[in-house]
Tab-separated table of C-alpha atoms in Angstrom:
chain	number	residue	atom	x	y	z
P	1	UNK	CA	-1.299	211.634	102.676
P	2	UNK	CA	0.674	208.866	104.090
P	3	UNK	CA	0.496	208.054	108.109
P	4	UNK	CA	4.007	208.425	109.473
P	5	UNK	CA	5.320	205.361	110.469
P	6	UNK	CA	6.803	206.979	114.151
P	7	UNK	CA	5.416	209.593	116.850
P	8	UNK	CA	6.782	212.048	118.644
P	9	UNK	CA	7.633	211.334	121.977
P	10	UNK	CA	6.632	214.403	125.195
P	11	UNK	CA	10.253	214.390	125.440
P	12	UNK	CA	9.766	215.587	121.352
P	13	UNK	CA	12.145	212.698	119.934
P	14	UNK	CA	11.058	210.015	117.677
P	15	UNK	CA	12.283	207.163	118.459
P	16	UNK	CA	11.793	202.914	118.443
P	17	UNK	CA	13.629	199.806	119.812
P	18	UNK	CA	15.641	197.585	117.070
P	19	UNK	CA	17.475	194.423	117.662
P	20	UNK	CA	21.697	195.227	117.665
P	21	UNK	CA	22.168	192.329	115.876
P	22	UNK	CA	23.151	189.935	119.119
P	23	UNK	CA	21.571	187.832	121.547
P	24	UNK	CA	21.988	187.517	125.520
P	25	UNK	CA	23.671	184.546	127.769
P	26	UNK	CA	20.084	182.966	127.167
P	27	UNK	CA	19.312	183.298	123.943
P	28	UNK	CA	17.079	186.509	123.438
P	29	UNK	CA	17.691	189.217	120.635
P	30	UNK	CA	19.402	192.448	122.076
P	31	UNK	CA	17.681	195.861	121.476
P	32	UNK	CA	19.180	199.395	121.353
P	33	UNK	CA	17.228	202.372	120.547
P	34	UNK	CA	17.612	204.965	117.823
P	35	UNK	CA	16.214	208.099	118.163
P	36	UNK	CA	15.859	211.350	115.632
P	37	UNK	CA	14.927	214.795	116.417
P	38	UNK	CA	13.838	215.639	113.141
P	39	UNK	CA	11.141	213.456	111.689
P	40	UNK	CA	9.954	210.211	111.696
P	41	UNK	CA	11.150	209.372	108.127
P	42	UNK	CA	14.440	210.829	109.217
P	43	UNK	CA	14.243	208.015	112.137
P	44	UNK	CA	12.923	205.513	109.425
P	45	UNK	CA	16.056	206.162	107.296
P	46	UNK	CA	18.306	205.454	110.349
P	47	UNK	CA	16.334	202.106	110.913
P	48	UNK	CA	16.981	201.289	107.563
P	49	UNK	CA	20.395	202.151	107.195
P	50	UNK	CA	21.219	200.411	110.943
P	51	UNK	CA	19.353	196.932	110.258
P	52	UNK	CA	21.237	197.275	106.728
P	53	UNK	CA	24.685	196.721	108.894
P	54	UNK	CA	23.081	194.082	110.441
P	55	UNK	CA	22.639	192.632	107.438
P	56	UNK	CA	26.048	192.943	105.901
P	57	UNK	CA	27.345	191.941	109.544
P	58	UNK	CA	29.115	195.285	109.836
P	59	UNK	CA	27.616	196.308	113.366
P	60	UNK	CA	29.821	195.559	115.609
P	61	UNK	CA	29.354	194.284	119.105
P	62	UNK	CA	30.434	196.112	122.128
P	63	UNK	CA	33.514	194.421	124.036
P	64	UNK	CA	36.700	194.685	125.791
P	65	UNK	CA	38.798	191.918	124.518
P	66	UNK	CA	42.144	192.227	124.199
P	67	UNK	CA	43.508	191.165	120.545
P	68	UNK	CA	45.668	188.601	122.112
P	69	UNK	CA	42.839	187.079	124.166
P	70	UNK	CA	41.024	187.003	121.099
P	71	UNK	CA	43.847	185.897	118.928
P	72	UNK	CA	44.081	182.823	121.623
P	73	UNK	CA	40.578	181.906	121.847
P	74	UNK	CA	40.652	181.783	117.686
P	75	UNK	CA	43.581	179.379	118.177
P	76	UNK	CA	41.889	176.791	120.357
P	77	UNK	CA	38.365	177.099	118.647
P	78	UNK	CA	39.241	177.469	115.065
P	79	UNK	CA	42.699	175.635	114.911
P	80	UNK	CA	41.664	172.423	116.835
P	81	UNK	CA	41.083	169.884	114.527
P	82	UNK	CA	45.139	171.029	112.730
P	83	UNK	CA	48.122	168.714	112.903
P	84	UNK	CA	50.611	169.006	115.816
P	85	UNK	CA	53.766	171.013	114.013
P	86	UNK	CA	50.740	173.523	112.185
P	87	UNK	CA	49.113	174.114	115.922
P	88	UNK	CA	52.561	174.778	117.654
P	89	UNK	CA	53.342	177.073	114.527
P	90	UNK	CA	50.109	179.339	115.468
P	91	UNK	CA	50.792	179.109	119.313
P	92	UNK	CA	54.160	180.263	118.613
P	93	UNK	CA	53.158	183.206	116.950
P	94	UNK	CA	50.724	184.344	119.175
P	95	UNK	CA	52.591	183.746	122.859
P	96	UNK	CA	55.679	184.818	121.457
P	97	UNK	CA	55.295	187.291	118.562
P	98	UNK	CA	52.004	189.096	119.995
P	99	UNK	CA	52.856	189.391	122.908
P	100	UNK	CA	53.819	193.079	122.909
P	101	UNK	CA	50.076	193.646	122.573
P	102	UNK	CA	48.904	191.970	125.387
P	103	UNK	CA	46.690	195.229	126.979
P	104	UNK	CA	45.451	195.965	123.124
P	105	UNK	CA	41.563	196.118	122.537
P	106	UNK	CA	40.669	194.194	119.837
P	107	UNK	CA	38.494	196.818	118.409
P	108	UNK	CA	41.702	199.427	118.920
P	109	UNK	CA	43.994	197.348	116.559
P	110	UNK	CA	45.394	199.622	113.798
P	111	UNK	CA	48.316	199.016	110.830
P	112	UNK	CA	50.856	200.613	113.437
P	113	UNK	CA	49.905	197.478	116.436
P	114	UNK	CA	51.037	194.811	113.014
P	115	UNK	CA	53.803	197.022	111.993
P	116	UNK	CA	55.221	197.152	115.168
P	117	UNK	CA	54.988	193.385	115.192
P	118	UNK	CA	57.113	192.970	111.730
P	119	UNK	CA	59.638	195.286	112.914
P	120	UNK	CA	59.954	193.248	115.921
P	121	UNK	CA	60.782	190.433	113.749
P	122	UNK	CA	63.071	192.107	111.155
P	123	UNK	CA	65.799	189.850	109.535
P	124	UNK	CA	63.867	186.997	109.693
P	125	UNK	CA	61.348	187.076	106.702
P	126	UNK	CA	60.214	183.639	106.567
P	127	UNK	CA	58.894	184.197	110.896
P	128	UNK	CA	57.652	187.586	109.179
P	129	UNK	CA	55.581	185.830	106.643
P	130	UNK	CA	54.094	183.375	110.118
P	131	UNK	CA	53.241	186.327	111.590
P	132	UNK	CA	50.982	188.081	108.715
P	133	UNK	CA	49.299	184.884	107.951
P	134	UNK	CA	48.654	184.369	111.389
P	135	UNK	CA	47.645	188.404	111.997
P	136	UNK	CA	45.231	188.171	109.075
P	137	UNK	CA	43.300	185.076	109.536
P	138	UNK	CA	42.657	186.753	112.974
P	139	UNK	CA	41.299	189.721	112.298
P	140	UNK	CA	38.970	188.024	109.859
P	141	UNK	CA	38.208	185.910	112.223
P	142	UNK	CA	36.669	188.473	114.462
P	143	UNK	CA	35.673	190.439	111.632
P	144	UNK	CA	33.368	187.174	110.704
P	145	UNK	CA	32.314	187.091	114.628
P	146	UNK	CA	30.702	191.029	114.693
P	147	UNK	CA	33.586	192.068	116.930
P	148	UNK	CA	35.162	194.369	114.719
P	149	UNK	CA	34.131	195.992	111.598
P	150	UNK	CA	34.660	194.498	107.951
P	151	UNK	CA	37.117	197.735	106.678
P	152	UNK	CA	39.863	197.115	109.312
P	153	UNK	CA	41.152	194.670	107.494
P	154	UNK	CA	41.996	197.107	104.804
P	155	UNK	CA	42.730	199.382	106.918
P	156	UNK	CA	45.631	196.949	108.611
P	157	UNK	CA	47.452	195.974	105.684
P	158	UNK	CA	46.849	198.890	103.360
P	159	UNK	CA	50.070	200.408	101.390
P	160	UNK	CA	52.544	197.886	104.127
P	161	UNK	CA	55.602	196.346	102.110
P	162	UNK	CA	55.427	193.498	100.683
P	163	UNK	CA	57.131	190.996	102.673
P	164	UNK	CA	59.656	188.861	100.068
P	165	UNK	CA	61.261	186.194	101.537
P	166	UNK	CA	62.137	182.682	99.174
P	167	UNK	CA	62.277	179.680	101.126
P	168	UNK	CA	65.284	177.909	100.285
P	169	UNK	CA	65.338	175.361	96.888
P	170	UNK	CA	63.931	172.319	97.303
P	171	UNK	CA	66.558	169.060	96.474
P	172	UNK	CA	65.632	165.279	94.895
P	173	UNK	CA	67.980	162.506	95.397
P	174	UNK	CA	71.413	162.271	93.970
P	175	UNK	CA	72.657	159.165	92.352
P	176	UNK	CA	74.660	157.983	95.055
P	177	UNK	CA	71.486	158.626	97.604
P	178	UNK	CA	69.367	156.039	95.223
P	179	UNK	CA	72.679	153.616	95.151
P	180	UNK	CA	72.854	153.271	98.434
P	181	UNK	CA	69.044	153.138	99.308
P	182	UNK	CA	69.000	149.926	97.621
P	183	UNK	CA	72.597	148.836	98.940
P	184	UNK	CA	72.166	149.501	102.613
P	185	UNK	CA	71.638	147.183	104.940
P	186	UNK	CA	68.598	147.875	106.265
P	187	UNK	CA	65.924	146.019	108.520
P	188	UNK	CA	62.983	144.691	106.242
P	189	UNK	CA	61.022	147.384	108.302
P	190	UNK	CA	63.271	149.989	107.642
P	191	UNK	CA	63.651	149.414	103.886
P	192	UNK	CA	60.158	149.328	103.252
P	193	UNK	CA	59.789	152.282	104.719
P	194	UNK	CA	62.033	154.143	102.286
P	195	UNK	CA	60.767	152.174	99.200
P	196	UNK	CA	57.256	153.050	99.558
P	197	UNK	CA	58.248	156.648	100.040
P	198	UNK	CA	60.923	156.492	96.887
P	199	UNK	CA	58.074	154.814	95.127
P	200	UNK	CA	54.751	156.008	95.998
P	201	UNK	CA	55.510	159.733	97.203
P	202	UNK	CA	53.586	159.706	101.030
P	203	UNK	CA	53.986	162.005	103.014
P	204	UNK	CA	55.830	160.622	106.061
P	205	UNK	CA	52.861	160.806	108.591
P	206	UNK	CA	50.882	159.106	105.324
P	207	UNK	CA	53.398	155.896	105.418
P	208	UNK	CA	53.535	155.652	108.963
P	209	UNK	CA	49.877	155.154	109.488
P	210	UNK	CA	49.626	152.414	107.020
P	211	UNK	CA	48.223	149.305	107.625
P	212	UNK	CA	47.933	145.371	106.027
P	213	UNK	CA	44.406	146.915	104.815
P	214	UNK	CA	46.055	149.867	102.752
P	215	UNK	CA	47.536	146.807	100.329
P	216	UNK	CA	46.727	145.545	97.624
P	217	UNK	CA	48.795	143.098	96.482
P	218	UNK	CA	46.429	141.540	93.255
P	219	UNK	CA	46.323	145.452	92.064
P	220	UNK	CA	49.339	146.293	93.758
P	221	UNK	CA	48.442	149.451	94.525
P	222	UNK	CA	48.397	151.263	97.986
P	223	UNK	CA	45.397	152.961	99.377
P	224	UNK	CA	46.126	156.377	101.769
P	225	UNK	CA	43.334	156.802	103.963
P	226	UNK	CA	45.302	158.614	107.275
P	227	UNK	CA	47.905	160.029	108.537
P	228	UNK	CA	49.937	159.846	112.059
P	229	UNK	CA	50.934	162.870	113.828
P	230	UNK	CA	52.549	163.755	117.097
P	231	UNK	CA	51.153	165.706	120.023
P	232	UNK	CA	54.553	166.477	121.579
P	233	UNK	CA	56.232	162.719	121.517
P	234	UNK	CA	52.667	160.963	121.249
P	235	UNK	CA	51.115	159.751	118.292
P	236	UNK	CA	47.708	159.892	116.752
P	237	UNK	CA	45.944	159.396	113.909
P	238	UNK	CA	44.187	162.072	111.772
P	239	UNK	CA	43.251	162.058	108.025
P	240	UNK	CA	45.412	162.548	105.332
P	241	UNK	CA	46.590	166.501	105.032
P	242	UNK	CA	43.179	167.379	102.463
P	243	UNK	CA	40.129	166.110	101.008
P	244	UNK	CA	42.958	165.261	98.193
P	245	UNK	CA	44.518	162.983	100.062
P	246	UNK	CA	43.115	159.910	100.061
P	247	UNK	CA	43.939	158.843	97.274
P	248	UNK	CA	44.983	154.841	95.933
P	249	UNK	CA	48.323	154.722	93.840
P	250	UNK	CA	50.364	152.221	91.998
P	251	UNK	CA	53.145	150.459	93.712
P	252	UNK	CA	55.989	150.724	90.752
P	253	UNK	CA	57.854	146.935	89.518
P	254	UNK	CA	61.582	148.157	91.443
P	255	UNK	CA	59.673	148.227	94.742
P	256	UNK	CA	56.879	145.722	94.463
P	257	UNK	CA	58.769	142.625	95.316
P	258	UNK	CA	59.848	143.551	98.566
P	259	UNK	CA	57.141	145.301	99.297
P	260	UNK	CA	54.887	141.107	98.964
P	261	UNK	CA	57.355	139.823	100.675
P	262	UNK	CA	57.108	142.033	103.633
P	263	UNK	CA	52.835	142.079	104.214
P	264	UNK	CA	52.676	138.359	103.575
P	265	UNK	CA	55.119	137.983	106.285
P	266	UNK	CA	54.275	140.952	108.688
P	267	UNK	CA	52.753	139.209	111.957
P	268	UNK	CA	50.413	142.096	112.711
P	269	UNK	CA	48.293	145.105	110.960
P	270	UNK	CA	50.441	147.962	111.288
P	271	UNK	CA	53.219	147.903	108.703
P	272	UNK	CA	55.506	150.621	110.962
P	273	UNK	CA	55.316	150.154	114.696
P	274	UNK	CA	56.797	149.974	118.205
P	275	UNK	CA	57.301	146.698	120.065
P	276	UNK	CA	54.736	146.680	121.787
P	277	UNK	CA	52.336	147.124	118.247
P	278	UNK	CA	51.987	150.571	119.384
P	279	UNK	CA	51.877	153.166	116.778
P	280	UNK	CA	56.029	154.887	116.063
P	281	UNK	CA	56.176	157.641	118.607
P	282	UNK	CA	58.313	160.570	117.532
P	283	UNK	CA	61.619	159.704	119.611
P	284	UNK	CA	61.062	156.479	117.815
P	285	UNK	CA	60.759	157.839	113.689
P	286	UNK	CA	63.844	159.803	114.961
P	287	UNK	CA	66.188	157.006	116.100
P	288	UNK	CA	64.799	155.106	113.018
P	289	UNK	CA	65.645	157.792	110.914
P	290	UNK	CA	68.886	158.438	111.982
P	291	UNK	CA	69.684	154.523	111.513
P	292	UNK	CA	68.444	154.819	107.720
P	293	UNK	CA	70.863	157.483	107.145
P	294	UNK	CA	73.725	156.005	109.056
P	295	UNK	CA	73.170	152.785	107.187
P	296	UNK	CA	73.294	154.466	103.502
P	297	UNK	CA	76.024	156.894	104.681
P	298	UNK	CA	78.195	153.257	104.786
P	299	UNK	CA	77.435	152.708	101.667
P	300	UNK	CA	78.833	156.234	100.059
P	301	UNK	CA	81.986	157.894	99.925
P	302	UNK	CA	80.074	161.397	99.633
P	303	UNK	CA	78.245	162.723	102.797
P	304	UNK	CA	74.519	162.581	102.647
P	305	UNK	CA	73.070	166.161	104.156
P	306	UNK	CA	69.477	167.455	104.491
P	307	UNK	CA	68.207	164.145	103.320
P	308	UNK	CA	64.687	163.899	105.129
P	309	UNK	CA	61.360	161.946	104.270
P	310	UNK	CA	59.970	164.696	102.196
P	311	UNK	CA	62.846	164.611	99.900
P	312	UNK	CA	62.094	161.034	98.759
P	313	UNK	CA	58.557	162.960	97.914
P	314	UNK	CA	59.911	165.490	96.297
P	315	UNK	CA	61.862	163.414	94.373
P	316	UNK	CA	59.071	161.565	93.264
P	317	UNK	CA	57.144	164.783	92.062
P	318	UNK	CA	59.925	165.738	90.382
P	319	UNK	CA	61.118	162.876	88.402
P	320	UNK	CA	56.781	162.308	87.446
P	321	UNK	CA	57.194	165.710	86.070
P	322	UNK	CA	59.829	165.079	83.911
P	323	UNK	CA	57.233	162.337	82.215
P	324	UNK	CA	54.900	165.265	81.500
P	325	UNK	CA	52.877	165.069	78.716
P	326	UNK	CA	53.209	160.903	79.172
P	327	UNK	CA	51.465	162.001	82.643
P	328	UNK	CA	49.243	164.737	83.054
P	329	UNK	CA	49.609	167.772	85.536
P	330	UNK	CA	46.254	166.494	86.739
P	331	UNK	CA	47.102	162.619	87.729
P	332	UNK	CA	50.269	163.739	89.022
P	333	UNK	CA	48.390	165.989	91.073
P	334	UNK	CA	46.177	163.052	92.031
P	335	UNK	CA	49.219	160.627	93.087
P	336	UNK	CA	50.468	163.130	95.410
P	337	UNK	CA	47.001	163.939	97.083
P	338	UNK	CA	47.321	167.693	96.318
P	339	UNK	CA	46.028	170.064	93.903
P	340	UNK	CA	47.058	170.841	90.421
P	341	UNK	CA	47.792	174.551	91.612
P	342	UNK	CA	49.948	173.530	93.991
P	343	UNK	CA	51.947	171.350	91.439
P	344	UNK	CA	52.123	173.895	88.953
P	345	UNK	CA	53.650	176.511	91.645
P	346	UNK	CA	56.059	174.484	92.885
P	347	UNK	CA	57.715	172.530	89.668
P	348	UNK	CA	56.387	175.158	86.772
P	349	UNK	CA	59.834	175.931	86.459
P	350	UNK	CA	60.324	172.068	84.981
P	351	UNK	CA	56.854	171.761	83.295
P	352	UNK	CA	58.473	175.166	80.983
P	353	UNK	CA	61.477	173.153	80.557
P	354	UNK	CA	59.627	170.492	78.905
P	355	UNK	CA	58.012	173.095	76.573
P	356	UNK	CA	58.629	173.205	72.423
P	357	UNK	CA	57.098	176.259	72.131
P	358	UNK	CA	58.389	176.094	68.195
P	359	UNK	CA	57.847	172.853	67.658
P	360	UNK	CA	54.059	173.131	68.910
P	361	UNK	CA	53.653	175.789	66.514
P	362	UNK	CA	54.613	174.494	63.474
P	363	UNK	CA	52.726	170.892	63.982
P	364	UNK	CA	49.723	173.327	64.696
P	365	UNK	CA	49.998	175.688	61.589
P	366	UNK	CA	52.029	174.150	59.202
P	367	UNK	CA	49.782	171.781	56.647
């Protein structure tokens, strides 16, 4: 007959001392003790089952955080190393949006604490949409950290409505937009500016970091290997948005001319800068901006609205899809420093357009 693994106790309880899983301020494993009153494989059983959780990381540690402690915390540890506009968009969220949960446990959260956040929000789908991305990477955030256990995030967002909310159409240039881009009378900073993001797609940060090194003028290609963003009105430099983005592309025939002429004259690295040489703060790309637009607006009878820097790169997305199958979803994908899902979500609507769905058919049966 087998030994039993446990003995009874005087106080006639079997019991032992297993680690819960954490550690203390120093650095030593954390013990609790389980007890049974019925046998001492009953207790093994309970061992089993409770270093199991451990296992699967679904014991969950004793605290009394608040979720919007928690939710804050997450922010400054886990959102850190994010760009300026994608940091505010979190802080936002959190000081403004879950705030009404302020004296909320953590480990009391429920679907009704979220709900009540939505609600709070109704009418404005696209803030609603902030606000459950936001909600969920928390939770699994602490759900990843032993704080709470792995079901409440089904529990949280089980059977809520779906949240539909279409952001609005995205627009390319219209004729008179490329006329008088290549009419205006712009600086030779200023134009080369909007050429290379007509004609190589960058992202604005992406073009405003670039520097004499990013050019080659033998390949002519350009080379993204950073990005500038702004902390408030300061800027810094960060790499490109993903691993995706650095990426080297071809500077096209219309653009290359100017774009010689300008490095082989350029006194210093930086091709966009202050002054001083410093980096373009954000007052700065404004003003600049708002010159660029003035300066086409002369040269067009029709009024030029919503026309930003990421509409010369959706432009140039749009018009390379429009080459598809000359180009492939893939080195399109490649040119823009993204992925080829996010290409086919956002222009599948013009890949289908390009589609022959008869005419593939027939010059793949017919012989």
């Amino acid at each position: 007959m087998a030994k039993a693994k446990y003995t009874k106790g005087k106080d006639g309880y079997f019991k032992t001392r297993v680690w819960d899983g954490t550690y203390d301020d120093v650095g030593r494993k954390k013990y609790v003790t389980i007890r049974s009153k019925k046998s001492s494989k009953d207790l093994e059983n309970k061992v089993n089952e409770h270093n199991q959780k451990i296992k699967n990381r679904e014991y969950v540690v004793c605290n009394d955080t608040s979720f919007c402690e928690y939710a804050e915390q997450w922010e400054v540890v886990y959102k850190a190393s994010r760009a300026g506009n994608t940091r505010a968009g979190y802080q936002n969220v959190i000081k403004k949006h879950f705030a009404c949960l302020q004296n909320v446990k953590l480990s009391d959260i429920t679907r009704l604490h979220y709900q009540t956040i939505l609600n709070n929000a109704a009418g404005h789908p696209a803030t609603q949409q902030k606000i459950e991305l936001t909600f969920k990477q928390v939770i699994k955030s602490a759900i990843a950290d032993q704080l709470i256990a792995p079901n409440v995030l089904d529990i949280v967002f089980r059977n809520n409505e779906k949240i539909t909310y279409k952001p609005k159409e995205k627009r390319v240039l219209t004729e008179n937009e490329k006329r008088a881009m290549l009419s205006a009378d712009l600086s030779d900073s200023d134009r080369i500016f909007v050429f290379i993001l007509y004609g190589c797609g960058l992202r604005r940060g992406e073009a405003l970091a670039l520097t004499k090194n990013c050019i080659d003028l033998k390949k002519r290609t350009l080379t993204v290997t950073q990005s500038v963003a702004f902390e408030k009105e300061t800027p810094y430099i960060k790499n490109p948005k993903s691993y995706n983005g650095f990426r080297t592309v071809p500077i096209p025939d219309l653009i290359f001319p100017a774009v010689e002429k300008y490095i082989k004259f350029l006194q210093q690295d930086k091709l966009f800068h202050m002054k001083d040489g410093r980096w373009v703060t954000k007052s700065s790309y404004r003003k600049m901006w708002a010159r660029i637009i003035r300066k086409m607006q002369a040269e067009t009878d029709e009024p030029i609205i919503g026309l930003t820097a990421h509409v010369f790169r959706h432009n140039y997305c749009t018009n390379l899809c429009y080459q598809i199958p000359t180009i492939s979803i893939k080195h399109i994908a490649s040119l823009l420093g993204d992925t080829e899902k996010m290409v086919i979500k956002v222009y599948n609507h013009m890949i289908l357009e390009k589609e022959d769905v008869g005419g593939a058919l027939n010059s793949a049966l017919n012989f």
